[in-house]
PDB file of C-alpha atoms in Angstrom:
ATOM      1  CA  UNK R  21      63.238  56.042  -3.087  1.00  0.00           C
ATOM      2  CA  UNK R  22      63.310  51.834  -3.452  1.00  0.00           C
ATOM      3  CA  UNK R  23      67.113  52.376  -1.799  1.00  0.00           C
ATOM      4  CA  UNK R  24      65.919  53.675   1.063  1.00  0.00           C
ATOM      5  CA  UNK R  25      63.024  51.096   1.738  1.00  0.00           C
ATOM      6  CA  UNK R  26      66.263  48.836   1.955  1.00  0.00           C
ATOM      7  CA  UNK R  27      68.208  50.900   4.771  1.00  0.00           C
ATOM      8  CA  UNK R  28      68.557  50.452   8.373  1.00  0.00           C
ATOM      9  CA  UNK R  29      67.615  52.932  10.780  1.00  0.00           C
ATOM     10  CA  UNK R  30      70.429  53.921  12.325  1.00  0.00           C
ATOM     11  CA  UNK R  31      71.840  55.433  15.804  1.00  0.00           C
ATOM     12  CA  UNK R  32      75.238  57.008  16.079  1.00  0.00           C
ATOM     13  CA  UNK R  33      76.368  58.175  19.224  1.00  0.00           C
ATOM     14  CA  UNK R  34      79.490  60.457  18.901  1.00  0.00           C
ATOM     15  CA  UNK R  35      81.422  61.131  22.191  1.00  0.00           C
ATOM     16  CA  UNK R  36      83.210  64.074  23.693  1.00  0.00           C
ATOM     17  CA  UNK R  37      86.497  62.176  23.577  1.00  0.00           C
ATOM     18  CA  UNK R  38      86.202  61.762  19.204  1.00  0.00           C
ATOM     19  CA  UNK R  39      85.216  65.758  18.828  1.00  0.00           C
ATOM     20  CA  UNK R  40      87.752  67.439  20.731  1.00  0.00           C
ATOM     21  CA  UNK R  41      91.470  67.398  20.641  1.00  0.00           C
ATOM     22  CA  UNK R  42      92.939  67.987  24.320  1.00  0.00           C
ATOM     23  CA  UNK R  43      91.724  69.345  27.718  1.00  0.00           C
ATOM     24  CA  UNK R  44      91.344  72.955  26.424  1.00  0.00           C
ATOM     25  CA  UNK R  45      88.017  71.457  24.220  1.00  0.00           C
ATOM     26  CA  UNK R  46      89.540  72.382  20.908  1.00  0.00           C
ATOM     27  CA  UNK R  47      87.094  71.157  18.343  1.00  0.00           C
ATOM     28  CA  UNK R  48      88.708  68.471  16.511  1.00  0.00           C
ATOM     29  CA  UNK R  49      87.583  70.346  12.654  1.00  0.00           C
ATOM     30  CA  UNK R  50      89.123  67.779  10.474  1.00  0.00           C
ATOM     31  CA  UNK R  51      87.544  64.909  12.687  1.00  0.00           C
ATOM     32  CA  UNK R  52      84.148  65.955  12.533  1.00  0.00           C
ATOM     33  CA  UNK R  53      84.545  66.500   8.638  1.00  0.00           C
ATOM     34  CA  UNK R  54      85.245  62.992   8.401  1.00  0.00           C
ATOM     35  CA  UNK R  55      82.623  62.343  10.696  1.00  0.00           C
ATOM     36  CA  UNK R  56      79.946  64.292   8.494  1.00  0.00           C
ATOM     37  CA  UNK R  57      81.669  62.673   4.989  1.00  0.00           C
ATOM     38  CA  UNK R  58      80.844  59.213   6.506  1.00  0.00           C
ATOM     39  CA  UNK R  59      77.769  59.914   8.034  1.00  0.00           C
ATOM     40  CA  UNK R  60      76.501  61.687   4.664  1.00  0.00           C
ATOM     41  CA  UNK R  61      77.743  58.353   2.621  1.00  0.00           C
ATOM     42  CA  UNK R  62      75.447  56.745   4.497  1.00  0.00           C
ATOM     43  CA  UNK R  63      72.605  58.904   4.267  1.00  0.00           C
ATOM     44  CA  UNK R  64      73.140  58.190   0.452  1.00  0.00           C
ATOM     45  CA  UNK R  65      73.288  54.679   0.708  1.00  0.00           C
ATOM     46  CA  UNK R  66      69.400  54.536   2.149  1.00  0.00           C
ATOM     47  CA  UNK R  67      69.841  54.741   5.717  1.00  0.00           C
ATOM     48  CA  UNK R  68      68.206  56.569   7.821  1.00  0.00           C
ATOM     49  CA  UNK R  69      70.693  58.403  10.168  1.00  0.00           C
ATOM     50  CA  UNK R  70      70.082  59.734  13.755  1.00  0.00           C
ATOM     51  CA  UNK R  71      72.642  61.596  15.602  1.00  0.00           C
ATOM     52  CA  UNK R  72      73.242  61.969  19.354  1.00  0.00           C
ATOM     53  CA  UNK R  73      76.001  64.282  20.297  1.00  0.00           C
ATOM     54  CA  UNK R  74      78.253  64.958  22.863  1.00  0.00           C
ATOM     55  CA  UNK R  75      80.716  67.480  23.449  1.00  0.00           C
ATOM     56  CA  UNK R  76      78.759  70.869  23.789  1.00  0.00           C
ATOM     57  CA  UNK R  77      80.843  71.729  27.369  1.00  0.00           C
ATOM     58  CA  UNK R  78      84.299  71.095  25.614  1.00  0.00           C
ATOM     59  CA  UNK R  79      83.326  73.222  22.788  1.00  0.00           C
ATOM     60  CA  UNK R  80      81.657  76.094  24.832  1.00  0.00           C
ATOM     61  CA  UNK R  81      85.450  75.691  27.628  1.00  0.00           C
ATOM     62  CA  UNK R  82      86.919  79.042  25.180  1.00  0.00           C
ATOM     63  CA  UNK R  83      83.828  80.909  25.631  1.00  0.00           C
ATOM     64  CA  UNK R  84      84.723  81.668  29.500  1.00  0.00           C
ATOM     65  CA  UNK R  85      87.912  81.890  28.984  1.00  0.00           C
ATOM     66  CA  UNK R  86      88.639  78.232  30.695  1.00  0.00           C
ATOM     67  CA  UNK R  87      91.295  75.768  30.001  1.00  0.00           C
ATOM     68  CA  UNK R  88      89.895  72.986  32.036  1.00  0.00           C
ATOM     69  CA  UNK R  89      86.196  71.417  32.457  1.00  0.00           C
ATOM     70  CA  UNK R  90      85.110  73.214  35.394  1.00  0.00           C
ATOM     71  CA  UNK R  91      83.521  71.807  38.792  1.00  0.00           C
ATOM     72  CA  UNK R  92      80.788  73.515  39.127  1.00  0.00           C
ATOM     73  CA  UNK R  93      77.385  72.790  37.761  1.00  0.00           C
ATOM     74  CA  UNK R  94      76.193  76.011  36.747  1.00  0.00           C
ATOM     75  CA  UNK R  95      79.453  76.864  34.757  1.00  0.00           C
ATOM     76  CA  UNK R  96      79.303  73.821  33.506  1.00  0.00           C
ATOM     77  CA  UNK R  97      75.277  74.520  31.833  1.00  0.00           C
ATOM     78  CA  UNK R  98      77.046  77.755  30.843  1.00  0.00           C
ATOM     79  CA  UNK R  99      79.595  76.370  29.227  1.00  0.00           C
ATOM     80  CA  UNK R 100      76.757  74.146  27.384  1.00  0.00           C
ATOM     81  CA  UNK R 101      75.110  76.900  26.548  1.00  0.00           C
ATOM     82  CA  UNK R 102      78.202  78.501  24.814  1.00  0.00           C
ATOM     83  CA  UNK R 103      78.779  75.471  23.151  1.00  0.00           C
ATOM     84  CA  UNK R 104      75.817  73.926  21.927  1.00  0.00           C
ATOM     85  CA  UNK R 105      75.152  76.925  19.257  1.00  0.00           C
ATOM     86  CA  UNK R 106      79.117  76.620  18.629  1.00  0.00           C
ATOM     87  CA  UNK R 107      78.739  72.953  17.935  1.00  0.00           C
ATOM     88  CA  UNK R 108      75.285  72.904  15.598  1.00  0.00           C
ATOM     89  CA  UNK R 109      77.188  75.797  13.666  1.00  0.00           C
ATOM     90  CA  UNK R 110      79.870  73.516  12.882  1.00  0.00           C
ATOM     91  CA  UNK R 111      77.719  70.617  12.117  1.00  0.00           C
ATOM     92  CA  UNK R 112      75.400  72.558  10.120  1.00  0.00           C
ATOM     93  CA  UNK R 113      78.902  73.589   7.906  1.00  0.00           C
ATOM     94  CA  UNK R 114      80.182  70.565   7.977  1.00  0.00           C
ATOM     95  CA  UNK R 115      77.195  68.722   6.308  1.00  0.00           C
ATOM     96  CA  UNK R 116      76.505  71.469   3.751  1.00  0.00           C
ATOM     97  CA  UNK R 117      79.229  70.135   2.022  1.00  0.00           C
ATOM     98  CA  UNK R 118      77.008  67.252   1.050  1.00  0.00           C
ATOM     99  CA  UNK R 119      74.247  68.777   0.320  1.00  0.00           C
ATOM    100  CA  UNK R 120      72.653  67.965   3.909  1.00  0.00           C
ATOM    101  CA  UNK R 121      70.824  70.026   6.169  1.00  0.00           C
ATOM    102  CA  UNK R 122      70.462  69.422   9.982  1.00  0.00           C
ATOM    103  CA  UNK R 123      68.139  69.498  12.786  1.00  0.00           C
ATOM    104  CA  UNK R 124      68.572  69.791  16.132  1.00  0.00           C
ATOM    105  CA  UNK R 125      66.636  68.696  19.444  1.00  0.00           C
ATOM    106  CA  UNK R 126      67.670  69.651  23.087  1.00  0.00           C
ATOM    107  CA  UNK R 127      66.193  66.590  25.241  1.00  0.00           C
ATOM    108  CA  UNK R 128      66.730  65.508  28.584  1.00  0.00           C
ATOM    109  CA  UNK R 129      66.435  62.043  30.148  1.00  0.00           C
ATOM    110  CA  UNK R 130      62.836  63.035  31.865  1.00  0.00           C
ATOM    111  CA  UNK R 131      61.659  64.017  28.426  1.00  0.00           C
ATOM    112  CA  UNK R 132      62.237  61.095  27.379  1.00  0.00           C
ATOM    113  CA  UNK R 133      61.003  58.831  30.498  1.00  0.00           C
ATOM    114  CA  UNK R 134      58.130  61.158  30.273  1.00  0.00           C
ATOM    115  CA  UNK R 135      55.135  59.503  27.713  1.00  0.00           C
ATOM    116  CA  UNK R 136      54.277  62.529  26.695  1.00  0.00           C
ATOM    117  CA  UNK R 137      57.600  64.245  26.255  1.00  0.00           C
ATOM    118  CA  UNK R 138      58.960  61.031  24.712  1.00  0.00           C
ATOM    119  CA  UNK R 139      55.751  61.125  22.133  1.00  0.00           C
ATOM    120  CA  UNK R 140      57.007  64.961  20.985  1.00  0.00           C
ATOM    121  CA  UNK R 141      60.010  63.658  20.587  1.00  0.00           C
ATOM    122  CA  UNK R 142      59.200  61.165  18.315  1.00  0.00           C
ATOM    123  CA  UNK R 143      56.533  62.778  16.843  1.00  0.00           C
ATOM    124  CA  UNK R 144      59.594  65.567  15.621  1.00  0.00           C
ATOM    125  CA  UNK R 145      61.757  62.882  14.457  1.00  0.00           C
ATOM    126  CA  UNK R 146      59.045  60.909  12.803  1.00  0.00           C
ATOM    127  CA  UNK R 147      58.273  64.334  10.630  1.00  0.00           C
ATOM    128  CA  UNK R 148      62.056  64.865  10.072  1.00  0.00           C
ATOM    129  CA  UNK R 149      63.161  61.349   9.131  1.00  0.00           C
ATOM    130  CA  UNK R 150      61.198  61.236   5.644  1.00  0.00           C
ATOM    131  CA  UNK R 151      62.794  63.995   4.905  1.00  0.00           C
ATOM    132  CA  UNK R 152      66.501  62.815   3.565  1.00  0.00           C
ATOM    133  CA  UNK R 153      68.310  65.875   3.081  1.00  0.00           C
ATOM    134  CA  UNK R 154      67.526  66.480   7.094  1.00  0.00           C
ATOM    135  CA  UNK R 155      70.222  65.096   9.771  1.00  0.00           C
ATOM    136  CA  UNK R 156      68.541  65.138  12.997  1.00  0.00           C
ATOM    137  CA  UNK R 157      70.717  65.809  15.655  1.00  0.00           C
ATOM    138  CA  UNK R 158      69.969  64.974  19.404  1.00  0.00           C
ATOM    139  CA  UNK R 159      72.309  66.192  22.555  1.00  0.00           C
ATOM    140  CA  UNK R 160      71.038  66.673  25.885  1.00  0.00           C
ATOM    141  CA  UNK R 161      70.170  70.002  27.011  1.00  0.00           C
ATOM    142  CA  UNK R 162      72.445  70.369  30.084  1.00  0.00           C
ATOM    143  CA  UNK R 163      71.431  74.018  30.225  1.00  0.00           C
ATOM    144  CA  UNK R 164      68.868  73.392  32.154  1.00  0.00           C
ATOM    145  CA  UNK R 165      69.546  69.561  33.243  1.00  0.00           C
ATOM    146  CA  UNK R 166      72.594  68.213  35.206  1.00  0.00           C
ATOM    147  CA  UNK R 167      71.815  64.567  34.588  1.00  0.00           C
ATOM    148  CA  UNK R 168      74.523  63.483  31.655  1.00  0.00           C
ATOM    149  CA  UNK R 169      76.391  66.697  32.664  1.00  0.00           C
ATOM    150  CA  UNK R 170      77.421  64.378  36.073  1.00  0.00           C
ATOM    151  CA  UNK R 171      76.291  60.341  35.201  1.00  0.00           C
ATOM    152  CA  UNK R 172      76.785  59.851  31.486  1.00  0.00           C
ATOM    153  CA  UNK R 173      78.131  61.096  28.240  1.00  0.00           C
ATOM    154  CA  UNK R 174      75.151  61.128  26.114  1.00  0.00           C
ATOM    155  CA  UNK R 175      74.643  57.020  25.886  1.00  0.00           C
ATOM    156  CA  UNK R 176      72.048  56.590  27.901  1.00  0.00           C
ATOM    157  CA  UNK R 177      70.205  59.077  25.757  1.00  0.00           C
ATOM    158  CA  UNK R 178      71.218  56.943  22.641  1.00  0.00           C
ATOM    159  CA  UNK R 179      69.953  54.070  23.956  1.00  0.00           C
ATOM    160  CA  UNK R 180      66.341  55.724  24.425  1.00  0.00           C
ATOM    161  CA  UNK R 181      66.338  57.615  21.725  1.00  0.00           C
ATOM    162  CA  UNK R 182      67.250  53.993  19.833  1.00  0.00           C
ATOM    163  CA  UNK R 183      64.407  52.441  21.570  1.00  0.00           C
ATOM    164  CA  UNK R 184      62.184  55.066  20.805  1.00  0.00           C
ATOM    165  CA  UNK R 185      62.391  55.137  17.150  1.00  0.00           C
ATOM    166  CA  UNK R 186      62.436  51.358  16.721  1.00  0.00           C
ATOM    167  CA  UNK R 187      66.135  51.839  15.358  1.00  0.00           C
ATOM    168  CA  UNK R 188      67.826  48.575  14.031  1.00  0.00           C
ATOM    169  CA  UNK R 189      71.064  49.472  15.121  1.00  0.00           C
ATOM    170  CA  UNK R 190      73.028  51.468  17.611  1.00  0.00           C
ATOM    171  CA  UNK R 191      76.762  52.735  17.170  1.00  0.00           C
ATOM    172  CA  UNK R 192      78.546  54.286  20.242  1.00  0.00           C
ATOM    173  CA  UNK R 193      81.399  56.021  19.143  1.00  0.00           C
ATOM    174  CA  UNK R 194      84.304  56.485  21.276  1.00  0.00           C
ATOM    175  CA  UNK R 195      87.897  57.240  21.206  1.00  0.00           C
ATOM    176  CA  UNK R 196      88.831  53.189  21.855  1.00  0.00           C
ATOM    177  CA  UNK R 197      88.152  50.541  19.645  1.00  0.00           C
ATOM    178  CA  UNK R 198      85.822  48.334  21.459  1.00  0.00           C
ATOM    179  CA  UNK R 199      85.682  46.794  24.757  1.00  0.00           C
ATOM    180  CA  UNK R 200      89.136  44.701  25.862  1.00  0.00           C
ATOM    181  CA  UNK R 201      89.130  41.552  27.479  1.00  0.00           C
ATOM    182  CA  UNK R 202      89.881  41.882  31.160  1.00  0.00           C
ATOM    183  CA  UNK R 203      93.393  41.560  30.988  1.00  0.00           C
ATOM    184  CA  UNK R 204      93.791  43.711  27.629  1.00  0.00           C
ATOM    185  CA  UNK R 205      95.705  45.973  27.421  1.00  0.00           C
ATOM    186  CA  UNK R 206      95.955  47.387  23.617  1.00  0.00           C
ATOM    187  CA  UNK R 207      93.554  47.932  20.932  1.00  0.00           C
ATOM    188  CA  UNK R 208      94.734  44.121  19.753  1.00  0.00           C
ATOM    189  CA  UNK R 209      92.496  43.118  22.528  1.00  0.00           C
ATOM    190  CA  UNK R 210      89.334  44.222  21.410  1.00  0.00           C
ATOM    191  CA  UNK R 211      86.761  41.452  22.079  1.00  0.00           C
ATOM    192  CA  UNK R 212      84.871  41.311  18.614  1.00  0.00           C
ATOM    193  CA  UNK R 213      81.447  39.848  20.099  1.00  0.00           C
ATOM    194  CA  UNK R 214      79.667  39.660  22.834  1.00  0.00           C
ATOM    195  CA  UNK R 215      76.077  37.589  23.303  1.00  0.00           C
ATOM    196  CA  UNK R 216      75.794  37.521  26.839  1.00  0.00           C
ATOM    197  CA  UNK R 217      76.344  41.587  28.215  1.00  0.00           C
ATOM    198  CA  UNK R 218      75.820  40.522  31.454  1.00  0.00           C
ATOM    199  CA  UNK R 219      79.204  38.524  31.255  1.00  0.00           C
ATOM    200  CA  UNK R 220      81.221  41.674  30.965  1.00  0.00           C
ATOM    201  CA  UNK R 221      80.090  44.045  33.237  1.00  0.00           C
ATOM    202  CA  UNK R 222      81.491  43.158  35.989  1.00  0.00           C
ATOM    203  CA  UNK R 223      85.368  44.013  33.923  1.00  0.00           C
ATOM    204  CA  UNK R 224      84.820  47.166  32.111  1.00  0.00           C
ATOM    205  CA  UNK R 225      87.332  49.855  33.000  1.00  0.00           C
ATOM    206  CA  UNK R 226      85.026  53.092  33.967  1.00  0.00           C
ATOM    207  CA  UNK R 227      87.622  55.334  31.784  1.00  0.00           C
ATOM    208  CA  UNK R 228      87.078  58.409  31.287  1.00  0.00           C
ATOM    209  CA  UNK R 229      88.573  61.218  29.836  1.00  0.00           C
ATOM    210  CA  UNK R 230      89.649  65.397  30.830  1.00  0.00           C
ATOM    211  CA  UNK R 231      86.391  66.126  28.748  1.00  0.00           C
ATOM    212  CA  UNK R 232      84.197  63.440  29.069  1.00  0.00           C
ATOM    213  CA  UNK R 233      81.941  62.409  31.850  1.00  0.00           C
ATOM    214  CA  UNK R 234      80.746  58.505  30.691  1.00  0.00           C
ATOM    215  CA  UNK R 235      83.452  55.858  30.522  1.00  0.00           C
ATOM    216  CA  UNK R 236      83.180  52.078  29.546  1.00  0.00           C
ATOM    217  CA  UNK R 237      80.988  51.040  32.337  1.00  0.00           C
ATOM    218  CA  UNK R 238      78.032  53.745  31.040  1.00  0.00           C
ATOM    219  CA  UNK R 239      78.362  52.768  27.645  1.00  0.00           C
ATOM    220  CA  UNK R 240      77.772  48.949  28.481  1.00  0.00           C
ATOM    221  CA  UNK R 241      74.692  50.273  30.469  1.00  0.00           C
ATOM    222  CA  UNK R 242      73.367  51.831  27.063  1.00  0.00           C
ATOM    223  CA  UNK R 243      74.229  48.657  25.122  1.00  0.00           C
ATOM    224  CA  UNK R 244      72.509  46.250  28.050  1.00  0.00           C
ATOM    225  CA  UNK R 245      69.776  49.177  27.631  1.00  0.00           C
ATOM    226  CA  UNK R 246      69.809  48.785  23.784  1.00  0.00           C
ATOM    227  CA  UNK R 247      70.135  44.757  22.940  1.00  0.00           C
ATOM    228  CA  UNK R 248      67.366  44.311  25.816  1.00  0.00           C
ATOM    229  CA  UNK R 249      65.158  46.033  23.468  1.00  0.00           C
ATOM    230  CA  UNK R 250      66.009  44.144  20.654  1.00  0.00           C
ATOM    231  CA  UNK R 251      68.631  46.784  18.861  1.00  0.00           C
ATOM    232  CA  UNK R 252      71.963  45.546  17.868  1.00  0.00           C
ATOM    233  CA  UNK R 253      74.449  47.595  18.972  1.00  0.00           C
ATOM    234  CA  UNK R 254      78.224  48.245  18.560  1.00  0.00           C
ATOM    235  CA  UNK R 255      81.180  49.988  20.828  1.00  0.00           C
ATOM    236  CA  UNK R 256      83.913  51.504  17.885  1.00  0.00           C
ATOM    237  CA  UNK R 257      86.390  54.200  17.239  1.00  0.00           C
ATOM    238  CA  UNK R 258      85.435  57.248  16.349  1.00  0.00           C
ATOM    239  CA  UNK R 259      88.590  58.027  15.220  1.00  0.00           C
ATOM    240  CA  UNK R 260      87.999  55.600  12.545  1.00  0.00           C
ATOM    241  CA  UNK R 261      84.827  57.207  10.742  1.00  0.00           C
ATOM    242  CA  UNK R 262      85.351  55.944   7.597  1.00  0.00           C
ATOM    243  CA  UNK R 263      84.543  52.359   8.414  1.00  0.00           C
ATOM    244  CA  UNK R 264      81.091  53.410   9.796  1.00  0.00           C
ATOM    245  CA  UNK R 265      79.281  51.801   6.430  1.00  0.00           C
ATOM    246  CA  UNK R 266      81.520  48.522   7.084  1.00  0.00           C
ATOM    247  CA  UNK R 267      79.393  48.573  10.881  1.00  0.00           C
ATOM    248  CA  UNK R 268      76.257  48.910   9.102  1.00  0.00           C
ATOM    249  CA  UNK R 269      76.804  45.884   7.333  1.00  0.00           C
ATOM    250  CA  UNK R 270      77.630  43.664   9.735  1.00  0.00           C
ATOM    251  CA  UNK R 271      82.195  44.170   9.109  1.00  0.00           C
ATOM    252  CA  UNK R 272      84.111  46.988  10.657  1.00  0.00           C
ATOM    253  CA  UNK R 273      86.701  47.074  13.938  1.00  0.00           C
ATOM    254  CA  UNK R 274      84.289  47.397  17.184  1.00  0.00           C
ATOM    255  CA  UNK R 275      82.914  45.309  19.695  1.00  0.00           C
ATOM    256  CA  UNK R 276      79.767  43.959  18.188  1.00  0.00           C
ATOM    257  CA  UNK R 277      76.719  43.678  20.926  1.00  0.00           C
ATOM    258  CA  UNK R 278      73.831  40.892  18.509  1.00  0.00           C
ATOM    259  CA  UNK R 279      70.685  40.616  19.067  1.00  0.00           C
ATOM    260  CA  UNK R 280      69.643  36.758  20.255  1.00  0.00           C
TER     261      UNK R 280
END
C-alpha cells in the first residue's frame, strides 16, 4: 500500500502500571481496549506497529491465589507463566475487534545481546511486519529469566528491540505523563523536551509501583539507550491512549526525547 510506504515504524512500550487496576493485578479490560482501538488506528494509518508488553506477573497474581506480587523469584516466573497466556488471550480479543491478528515473541535480554539470538529475532519480525493485519507482540520471558522480573519493566527491552528494527520512534507508556522537572510535583510539570538526557538523570524519581518493577530512572536508561541510537523517543500516559497518533506526529502530552 503507497500509505504505508509513508508510515513510521513504530515502538510502543506499555507498562504494568497502564494494564492493571490495583495491587491484586486486575486487568484493566476497558484500558487495554482503548489501548488496542488506538494502536489499530494506527496500524490503519500506515504505520508499522511493534508492541512490547509488560504486565504478565500482575495478570498471572489470581492464578495462585495471591493478592500481592510475591518475593520470590520462582513464584514470581510462575506467576509469568500464568499470566503471559492470560494476557496474549486478551490481546488477541481485544484486537479482533479490528480486524487484527497478533503475534507473540518471548525474548530475554541475552537473546537479544546475543548476535545470533538478536538475528532470529529480527529475522521473525522482519517476516511478520509486511504482514499488516499481524501485531507483533514482544514481552520478556521471565519464565525462565529473572532479569526485568528484578531490574526493569520491559524498557530496556524496548529500547533493543527499537534499535534492532531500525524503528523511527519509541513510545514508553506509563501511568504519568512525562518526566517532571525536579521540583514538580503534578502532571502540570511535565517537561515537554528534552535534548540533552544526560541533564536529567541525575533528578528522576525511581517510582515505582505495587506491580511494577522499572520506575523513572529505568525508563530514562531506555530513552538514553534509544536517542543514542538515533530513535526519537517519548515518556507519556498510558492512560491517555487515544492521543497515541498525536505522538506519532510530532503533538500529544509526553516528554518528548529528539533526535540531534
Amino acid at each position: 500500500m503507497a500509505e504505508a510506504e509513508t508510515g513510521k515504524r513504530v515502538v510502543i512500550k506499555i507498562g504494568t502500571g497502564v494494564l492493571t487496576r490495583n495491587s491484586g493485578g486486575e486487568i484493566h479490560h476497558a484500558m487495554l481496549a482503548r489501548l488496542s482501538q488506538s494502536i489499530a488506528d494506527l496500524n490503519r494509518a500506515g504505520h508499522e506497529v511493534v508492541m512490547v508488553t509488560s504486565g504478565a506477573v500482575g495478570a498471572g497474581l489470581s492464578t495462585f491465589g495471591l493478592e500481592h506480587r510475591p518475593a520470590a523469584t520462582a513464584m514470581l516466573q510462575a506467576c509469568a507463566a500464568a499470566g503471559q497466556a492470560r494476557l496474549m488471550h486478551l490481546y488477541e480479543s481485544q484486537f479482533s475487534h479490528h480486524d487484527l491478528k497478533v503475534a507473540q515473541l518471548l525474548v530475554t535480554q541475552g537473546d537479544l545481546e546475543d548476535p545470533r539470538g538478536s538475528e532470529n529475532v529480527l529475522a521473525t519480525l522482519q517476516a511478520i511486519l509486511p504482514h499488516r493485519q499481524v501485531i507483533p507482540i514482544l514481552n520478556e520471558n521471565d519464565s525462565v529469566s529473572v532479569q526485568e522480573l528484578k531490574v526493569g519493566d520491559n524498557d530496556i527491552l524496548s529500547s533493543i528491540v527499537a534499535n534492532l528494527i531500525g524503528a523511527d520512534l519509541l513510545i514508553l507508556l506509563t501511568s504519568v505523563d512525562g518526566l517532571r522537572g525536579p521540583d514538580g510535583t503534578s502532571d502540570t510539570d511535565i517537561i515537554e523536551r528534552v535534548d540533552d538526557i544526560e541533564s536529567v538523570l541525575d533528578f528522576a524519581r525511581d517510582e515505582t509501583g505495587v506491580l511494577s518493577v522499572g520506575g523513572m530512572a529505568s525508563k530514562l536508561l531506555a530513552v538514553q539507550a534509544s536517542v543514542s541510537s538515533g530513535i526519537e523517543t517519548i515518556i507519556a500516559s498510558g492512560l491517555r491512549p487515544e492521543q497515541l497518533n498525536d505522538l506519532v506526529n510530532g503533538r500529544g502530552k509526553g516528554t518528548r526525547f529528539p533526535v540531534s
